[in-house]
Tab-separated table of C-alpha atoms in Angstrom:
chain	number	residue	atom	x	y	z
A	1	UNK	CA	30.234	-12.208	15.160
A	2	UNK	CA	26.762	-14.109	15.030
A	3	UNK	CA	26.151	-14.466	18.670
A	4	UNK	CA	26.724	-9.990	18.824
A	5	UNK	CA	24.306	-9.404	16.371
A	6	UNK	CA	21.642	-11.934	18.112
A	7	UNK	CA	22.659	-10.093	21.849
A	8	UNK	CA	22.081	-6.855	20.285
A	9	UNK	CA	18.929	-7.954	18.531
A	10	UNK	CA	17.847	-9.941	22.000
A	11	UNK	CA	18.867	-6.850	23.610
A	12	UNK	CA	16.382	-4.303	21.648
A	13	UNK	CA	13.324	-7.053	21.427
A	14	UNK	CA	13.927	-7.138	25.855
A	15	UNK	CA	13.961	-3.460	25.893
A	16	UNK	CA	10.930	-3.061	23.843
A	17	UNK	CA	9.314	-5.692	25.910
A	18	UNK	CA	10.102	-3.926	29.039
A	19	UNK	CA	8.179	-0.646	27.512
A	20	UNK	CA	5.410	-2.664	25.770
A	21	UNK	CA	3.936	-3.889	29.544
A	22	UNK	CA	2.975	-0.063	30.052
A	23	UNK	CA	1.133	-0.008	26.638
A	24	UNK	CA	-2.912	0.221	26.861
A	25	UNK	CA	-4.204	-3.694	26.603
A	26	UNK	CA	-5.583	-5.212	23.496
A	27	UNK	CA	-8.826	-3.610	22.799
A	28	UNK	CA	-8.571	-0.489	25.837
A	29	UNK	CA	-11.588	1.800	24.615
A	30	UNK	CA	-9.927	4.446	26.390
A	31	UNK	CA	-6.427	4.214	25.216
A	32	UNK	CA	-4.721	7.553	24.551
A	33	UNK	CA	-4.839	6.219	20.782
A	34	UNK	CA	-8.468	6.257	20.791
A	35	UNK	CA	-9.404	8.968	22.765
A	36	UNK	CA	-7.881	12.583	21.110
A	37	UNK	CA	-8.636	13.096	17.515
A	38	UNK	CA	-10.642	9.557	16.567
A	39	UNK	CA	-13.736	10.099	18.490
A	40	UNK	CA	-14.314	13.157	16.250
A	41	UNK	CA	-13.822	11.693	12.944
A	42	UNK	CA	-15.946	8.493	13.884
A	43	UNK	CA	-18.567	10.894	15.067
A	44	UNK	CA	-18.692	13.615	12.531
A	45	UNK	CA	-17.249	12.412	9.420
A	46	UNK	CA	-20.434	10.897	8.141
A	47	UNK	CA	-22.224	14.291	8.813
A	48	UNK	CA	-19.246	16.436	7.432
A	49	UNK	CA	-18.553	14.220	4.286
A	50	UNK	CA	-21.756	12.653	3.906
A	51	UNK	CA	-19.687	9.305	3.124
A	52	UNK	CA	-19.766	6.177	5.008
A	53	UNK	CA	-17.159	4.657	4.862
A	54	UNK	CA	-15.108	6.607	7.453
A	55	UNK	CA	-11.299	5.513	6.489
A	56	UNK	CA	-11.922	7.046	3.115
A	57	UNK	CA	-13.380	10.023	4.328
A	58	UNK	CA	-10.095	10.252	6.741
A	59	UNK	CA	-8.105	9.254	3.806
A	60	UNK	CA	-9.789	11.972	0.628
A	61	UNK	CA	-10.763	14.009	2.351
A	62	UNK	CA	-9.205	14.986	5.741
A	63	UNK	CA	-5.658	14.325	4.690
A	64	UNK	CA	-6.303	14.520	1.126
A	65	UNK	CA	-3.061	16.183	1.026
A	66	UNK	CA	-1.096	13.332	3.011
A	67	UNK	CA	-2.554	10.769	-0.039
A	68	UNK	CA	-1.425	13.476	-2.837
A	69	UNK	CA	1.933	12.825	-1.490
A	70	UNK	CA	1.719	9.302	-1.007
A	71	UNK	CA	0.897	9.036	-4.566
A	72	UNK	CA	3.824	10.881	-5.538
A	73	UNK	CA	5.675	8.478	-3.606
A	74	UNK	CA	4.549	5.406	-5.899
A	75	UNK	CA	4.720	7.235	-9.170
A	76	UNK	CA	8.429	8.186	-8.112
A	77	UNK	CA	9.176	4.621	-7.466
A	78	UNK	CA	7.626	3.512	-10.552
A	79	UNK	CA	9.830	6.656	-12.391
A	80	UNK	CA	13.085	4.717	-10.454
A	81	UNK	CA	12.378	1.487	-11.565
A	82	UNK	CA	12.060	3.140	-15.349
A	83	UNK	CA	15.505	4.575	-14.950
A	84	UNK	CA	17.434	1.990	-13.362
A	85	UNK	CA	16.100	-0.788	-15.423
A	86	UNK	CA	14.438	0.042	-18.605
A	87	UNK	CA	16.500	-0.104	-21.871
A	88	UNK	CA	15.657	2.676	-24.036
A	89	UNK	CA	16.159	1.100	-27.970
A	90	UNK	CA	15.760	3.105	-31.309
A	91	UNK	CA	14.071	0.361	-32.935
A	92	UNK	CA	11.330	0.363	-30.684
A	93	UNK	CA	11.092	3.909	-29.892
A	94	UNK	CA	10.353	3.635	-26.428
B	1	UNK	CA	-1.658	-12.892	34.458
B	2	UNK	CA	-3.628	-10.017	33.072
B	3	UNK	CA	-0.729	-8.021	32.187
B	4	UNK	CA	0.868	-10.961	30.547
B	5	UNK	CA	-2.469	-11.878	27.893
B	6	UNK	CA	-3.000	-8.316	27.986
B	7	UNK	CA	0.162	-7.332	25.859
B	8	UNK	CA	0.332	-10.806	24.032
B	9	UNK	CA	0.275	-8.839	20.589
B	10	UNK	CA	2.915	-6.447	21.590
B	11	UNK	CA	5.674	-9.371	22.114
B	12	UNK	CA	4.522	-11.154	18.918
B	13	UNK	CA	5.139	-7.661	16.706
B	14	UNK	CA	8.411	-7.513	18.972
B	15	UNK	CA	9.517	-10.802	18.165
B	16	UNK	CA	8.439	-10.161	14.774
B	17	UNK	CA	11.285	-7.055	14.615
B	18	UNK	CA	13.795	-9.371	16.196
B	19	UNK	CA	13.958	-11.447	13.534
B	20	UNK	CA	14.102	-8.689	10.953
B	21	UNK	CA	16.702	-7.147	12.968
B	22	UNK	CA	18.803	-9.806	13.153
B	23	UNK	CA	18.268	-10.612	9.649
B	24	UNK	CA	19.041	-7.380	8.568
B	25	UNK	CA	22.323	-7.127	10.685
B	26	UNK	CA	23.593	-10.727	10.440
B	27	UNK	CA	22.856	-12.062	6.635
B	28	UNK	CA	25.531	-11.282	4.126
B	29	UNK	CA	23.597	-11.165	1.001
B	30	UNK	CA	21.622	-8.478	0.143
B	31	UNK	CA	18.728	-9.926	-1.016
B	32	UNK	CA	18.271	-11.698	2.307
B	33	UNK	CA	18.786	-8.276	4.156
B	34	UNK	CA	16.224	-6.650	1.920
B	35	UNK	CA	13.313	-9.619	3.560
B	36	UNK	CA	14.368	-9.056	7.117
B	37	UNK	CA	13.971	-5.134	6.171
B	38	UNK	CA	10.286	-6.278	4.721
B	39	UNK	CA	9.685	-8.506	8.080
B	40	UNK	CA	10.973	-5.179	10.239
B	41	UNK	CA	8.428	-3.174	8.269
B	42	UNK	CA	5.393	-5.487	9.028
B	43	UNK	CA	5.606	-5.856	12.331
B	44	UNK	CA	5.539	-2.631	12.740
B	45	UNK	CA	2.574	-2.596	10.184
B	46	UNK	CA	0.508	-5.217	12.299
B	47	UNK	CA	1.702	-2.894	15.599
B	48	UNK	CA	0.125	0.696	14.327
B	49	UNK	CA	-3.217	-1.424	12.912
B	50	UNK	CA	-3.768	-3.431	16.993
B	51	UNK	CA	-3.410	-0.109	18.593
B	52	UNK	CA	-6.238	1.164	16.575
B	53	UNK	CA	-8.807	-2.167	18.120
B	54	UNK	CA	-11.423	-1.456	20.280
B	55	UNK	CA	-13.807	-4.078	22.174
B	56	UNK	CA	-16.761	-4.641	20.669
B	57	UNK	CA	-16.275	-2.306	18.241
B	58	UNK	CA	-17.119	-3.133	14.421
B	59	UNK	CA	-15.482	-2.150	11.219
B	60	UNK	CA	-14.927	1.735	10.216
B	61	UNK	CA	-18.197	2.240	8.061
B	62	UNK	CA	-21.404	3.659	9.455
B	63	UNK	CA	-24.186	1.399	9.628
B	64	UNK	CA	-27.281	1.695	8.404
B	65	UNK	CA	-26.145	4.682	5.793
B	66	UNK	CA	-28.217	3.616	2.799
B	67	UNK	CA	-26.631	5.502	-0.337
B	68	UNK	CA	-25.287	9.188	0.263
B	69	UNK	CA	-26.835	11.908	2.130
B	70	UNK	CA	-29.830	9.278	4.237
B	71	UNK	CA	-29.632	8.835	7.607
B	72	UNK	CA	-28.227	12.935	8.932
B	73	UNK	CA	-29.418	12.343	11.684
B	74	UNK	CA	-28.125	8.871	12.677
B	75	UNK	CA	-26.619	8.816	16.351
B	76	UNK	CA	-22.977	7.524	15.484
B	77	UNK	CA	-20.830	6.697	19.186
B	78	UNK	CA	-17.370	6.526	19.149
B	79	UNK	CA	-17.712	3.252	21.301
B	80	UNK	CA	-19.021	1.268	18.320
B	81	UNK	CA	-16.623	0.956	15.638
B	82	UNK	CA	-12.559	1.083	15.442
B	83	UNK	CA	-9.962	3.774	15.337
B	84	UNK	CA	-9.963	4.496	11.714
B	85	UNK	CA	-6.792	6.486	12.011
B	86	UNK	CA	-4.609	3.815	11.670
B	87	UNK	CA	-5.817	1.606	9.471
B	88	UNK	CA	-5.769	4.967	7.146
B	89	UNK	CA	-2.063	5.261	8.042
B	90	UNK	CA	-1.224	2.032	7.648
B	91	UNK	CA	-3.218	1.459	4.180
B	92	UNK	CA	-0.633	4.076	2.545
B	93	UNK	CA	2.483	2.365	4.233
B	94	UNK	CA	1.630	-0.841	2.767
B	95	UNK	CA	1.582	0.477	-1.150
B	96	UNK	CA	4.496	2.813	-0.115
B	97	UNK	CA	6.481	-0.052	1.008
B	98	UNK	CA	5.980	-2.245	-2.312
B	99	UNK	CA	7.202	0.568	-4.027
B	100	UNK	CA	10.206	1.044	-1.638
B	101	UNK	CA	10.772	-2.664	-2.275
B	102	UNK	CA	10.931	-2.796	-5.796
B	103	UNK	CA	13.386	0.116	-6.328
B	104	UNK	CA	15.676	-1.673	-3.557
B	105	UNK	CA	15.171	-4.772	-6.281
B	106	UNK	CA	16.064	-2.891	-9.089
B	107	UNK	CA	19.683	-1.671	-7.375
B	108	UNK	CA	20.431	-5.082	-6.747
B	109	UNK	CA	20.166	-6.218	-9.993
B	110	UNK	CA	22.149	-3.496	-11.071
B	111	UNK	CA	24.778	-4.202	-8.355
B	112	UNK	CA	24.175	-8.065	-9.787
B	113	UNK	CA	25.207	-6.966	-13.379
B	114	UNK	CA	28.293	-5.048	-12.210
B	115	UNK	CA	29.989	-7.434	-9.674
B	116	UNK	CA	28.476	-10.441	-10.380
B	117	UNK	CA	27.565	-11.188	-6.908
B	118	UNK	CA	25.256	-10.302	-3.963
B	119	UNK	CA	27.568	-10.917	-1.230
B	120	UNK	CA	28.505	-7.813	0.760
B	121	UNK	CA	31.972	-8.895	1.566
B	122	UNK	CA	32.762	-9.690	-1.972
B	123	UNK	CA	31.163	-6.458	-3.330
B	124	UNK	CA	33.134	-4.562	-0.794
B	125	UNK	CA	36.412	-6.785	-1.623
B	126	UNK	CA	35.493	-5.660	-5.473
B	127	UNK	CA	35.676	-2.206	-4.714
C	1	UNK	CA	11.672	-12.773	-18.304
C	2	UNK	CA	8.196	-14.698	-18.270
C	3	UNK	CA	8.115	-17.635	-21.152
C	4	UNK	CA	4.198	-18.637	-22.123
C	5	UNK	CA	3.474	-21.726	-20.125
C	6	UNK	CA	3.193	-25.084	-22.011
C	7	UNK	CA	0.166	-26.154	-19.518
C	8	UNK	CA	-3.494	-25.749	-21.140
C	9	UNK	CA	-4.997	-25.961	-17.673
C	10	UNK	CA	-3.298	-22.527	-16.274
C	11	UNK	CA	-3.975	-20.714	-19.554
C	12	UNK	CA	-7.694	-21.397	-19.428
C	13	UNK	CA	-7.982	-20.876	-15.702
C	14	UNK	CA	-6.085	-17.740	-16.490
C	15	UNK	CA	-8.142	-16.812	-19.242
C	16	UNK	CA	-11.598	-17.201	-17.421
C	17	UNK	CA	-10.506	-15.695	-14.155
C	18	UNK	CA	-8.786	-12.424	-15.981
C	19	UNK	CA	-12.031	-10.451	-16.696
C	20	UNK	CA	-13.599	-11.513	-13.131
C	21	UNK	CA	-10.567	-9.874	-11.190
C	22	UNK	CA	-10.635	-6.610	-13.505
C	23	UNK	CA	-14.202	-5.930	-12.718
C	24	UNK	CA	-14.029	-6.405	-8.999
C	25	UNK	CA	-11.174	-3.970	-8.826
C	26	UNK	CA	-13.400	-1.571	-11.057
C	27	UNK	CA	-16.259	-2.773	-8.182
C	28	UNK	CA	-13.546	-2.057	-5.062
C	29	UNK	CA	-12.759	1.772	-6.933
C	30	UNK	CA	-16.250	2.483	-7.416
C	31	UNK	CA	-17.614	1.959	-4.349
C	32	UNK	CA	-15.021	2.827	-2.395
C	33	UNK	CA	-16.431	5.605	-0.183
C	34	UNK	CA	-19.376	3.307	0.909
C	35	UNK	CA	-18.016	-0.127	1.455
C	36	UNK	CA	-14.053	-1.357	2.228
C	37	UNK	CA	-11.732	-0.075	-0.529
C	38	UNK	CA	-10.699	2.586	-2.210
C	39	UNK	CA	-7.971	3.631	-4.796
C	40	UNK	CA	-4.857	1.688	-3.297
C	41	UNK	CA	-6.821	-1.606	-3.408
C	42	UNK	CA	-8.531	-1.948	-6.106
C	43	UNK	CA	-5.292	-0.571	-8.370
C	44	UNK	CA	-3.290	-3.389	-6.415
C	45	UNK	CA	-5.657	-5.649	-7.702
C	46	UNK	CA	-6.164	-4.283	-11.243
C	47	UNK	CA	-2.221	-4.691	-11.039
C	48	UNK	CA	-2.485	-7.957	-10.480
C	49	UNK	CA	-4.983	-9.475	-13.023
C	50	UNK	CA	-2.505	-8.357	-15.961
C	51	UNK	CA	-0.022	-9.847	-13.847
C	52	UNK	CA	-2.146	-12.923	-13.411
C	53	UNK	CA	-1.922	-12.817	-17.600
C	54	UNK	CA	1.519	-11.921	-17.839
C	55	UNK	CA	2.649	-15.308	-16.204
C	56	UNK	CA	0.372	-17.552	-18.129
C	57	UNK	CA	0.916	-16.128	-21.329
C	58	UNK	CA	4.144	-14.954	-21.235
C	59	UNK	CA	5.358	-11.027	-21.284
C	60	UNK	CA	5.570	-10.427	-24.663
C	61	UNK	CA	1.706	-10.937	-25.674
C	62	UNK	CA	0.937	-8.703	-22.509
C	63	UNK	CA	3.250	-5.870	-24.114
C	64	UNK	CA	1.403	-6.671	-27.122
C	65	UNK	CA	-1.944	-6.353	-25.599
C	66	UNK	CA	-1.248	-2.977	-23.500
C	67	UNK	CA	1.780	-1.115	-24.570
C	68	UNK	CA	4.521	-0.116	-22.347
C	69	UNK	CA	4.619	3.150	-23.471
C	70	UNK	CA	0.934	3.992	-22.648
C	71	UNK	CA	1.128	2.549	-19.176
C	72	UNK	CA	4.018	4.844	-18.392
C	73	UNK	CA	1.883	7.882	-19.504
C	74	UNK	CA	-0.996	6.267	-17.418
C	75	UNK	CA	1.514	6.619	-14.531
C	76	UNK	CA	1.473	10.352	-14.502
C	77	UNK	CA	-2.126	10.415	-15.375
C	78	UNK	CA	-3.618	9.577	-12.067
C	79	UNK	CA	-1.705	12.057	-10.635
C	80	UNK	CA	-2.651	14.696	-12.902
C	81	UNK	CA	-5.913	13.698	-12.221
C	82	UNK	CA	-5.820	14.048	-8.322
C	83	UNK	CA	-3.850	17.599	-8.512
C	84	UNK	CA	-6.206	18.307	-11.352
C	85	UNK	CA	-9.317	18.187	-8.881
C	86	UNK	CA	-7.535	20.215	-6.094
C	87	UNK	CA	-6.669	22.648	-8.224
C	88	UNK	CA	-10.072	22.496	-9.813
C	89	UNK	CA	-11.757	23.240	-6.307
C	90	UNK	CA	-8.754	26.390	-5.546
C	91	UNK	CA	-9.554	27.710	-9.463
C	92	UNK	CA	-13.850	27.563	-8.162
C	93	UNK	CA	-12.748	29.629	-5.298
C	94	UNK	CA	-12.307	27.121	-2.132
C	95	UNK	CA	-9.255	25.777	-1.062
C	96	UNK	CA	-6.572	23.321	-2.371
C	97	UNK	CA	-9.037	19.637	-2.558
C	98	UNK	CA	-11.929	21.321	-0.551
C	99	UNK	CA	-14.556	18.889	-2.806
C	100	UNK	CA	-17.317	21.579	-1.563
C	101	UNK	CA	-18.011	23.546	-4.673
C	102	UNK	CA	-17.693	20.993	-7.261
C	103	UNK	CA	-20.424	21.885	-9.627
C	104	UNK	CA	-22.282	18.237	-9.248
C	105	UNK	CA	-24.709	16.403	-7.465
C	106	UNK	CA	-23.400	15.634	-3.997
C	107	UNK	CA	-19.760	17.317	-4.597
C	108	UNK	CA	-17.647	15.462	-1.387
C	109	UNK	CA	-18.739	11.775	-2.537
C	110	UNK	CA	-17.681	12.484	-6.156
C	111	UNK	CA	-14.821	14.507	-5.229
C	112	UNK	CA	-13.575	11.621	-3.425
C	113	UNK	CA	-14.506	8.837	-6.118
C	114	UNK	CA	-12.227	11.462	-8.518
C	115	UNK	CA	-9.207	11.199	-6.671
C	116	UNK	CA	-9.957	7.750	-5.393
C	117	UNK	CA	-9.902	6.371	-9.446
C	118	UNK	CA	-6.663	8.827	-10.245
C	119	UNK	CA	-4.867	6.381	-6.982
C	120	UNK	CA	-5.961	3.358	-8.899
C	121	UNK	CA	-4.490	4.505	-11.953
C	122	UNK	CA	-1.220	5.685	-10.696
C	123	UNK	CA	-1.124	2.567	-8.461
C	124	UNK	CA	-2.157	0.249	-10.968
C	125	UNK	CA	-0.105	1.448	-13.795
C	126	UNK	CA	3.216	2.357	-10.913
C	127	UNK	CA	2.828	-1.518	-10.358
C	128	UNK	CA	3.076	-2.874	-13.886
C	129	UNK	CA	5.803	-1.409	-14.498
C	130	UNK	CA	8.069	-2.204	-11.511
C	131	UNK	CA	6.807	-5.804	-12.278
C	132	UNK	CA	7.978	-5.793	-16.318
C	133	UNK	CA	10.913	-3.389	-15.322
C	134	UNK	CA	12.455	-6.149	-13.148
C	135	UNK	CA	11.510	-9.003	-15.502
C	136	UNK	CA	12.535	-7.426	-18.925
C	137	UNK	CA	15.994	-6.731	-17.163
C	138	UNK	CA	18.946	-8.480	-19.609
């Protein structure tokens, strides 16, 4: 049962390889990934944030909304962890 | 050659996913299924922050930006510094993903106080 | 659950590196938006200086020293504090986390530092508690 889950593991990894040699090179300038949207926030986002660091203006400010969520994520996990684990006693009100 | 050296860190992140495949597919305990779902999740982690390199480009923070509001009129090129996209992407994964981990930790040691056990065949024979 | 070690050596390594970690998380918050890190960073590393204290000195005298109960409200604090500001900036007239008309000296940096300390919060105090969650168990 071993040797079908390493073929079908062998399998994907061969498959992927086959579509990774069409993938821009290490370090392409003009790869599709850095030539839509990133030019503009590398450009602009110091003169439409005024902040220099340019991953935090992406991150507060451009999707600001994305992070909102993101943070819900953790607090929900945290919330989980309370629920599934925590023992609520009267002693210690908690 | 080229095309070989070129795509080095593609097969690396690959083999990276192999092994959390097959770890994921092949162990019987849980808690070892829950590490090849962490090594799945990195290599595709280390995958989304390499697409984002650039040659001779520097890190994602303007340079020479003294304080706040200096420096409007500094020439910025896109040429110079990294995709910041991913990295941005990426940053939120990582926190996301020790959350995801520790609530998958917490139903295992529930499913540890019920059956005693973290094998799946047991579990399943316990059913 | 976490015992107090017996060694001397790791409690007073602990001890002196404690305060040093806390205030270069509060340094990785702060100046987030002008050098690398942000909220999700320095939380993660807030996170783990009381973790650093929780394994040399045991869990109990860490629940003594910052109380369960406030670290779950501390939780939902940061954010309340990051939906606070967007609505903040819809309530001024703007829309939803549009830093632009926050009544202070250049609005989008301190916008930004806002939500970027109500991440560290939630991330900080989200991590604690997974951590003593899964150790308190039984």
């Amino acid at each position: 049962m071993k040797f079908l889950y390493l073929a079908l593991s062998v399998a994907t990894g061969g498959l992927l390889i086959f579509g990774a040699l069409d993938m821009p090179v290490w370090g392409d300038p003009n790869s599709p990934a850095n030539s839509h949207v990133s030019p503009h926030y590398i450009e602009q986002s110091f003169h439409e944030t005024e902040v220099p660091n340019m991953v935090t203006a992406v991150l507060a400010d451009y999707r600001s909304y994305d992070t909102l969520g993101e943070t819900t994520v953790v607090f929900t996990a945290a919330i989980c962890c309370l629920f599934l684990l925590r023992r609520f006693r009267k002693e210690d009100g908690a | 050659m080229e095309n070989i050296f070129g795509h080095a860190n593609y097969f690396i992140y690959i083999m990276l996913m192999m092994i959390g495949l097959y770890g994921m597919m092949a162990k019987k305990n849980l808690v070892k299924k829950l590490v090849g779902m962490n090594i799945f999740q990195w290599s595709l982690i280390l995958f989304f922050v390499s697409i984002g390199a650039k040659d001779g480009g520097t890190i994602p923070i303007v340079e020479g930006a003294h304080g706040h509001g200096h420096g409007a009129d500094l020439l910025i090129q896109a040429s110079h510094y990294v995709n910041p996209l991913p990295h941005v992407l990426m940053l939120t994964a990582i926190v996301v993903g020790v959350g995801t981990t520790g609530v998958a930790l917490a139903v295992l040691l529930n499913l540890y106080k019920k059956y005693k056990t973290l094998d799946e065949d047991e579990i399943i024979g316990k059913l | 659950m976490i015992q107090e070690q017996e060694s001397i050596v790791i409690k007073t390594v602990a001890r002196l590196l404690v305060p040093f970690i806390q205030l270069f998380a509060l340094y990785v918050i702060m100046h987030g938006h002008s050098s690398p890190g942000g909220g999700f960073q320095g939380g993660v590393i807030l996170a783990a200086s009381f973790i650093l204290f929780a394994v040399a000195y045991g869990l109990d005298e860490m629940k003594r020293r910052f109380s369960i109960k406030a670290l779950t409200v501390l939780t939902s604090v940061g954010v309340f504090l990051y939906a606070g500001i967007g609505l903040l900036c819809l309530l001024l007239g703007e829309n939803f986390l549009d830093y632009g008309v926050l009544p202070v000296i250049e609005p989008r940096g301190m916008g930004m530092l806002g939500i970027e300390i109500g991440v560290g919060i939630t991330v900080m105090a989200a991590l604690i508690s997974i951590f003593h969650d899964l150790l308190d168990f039984e």
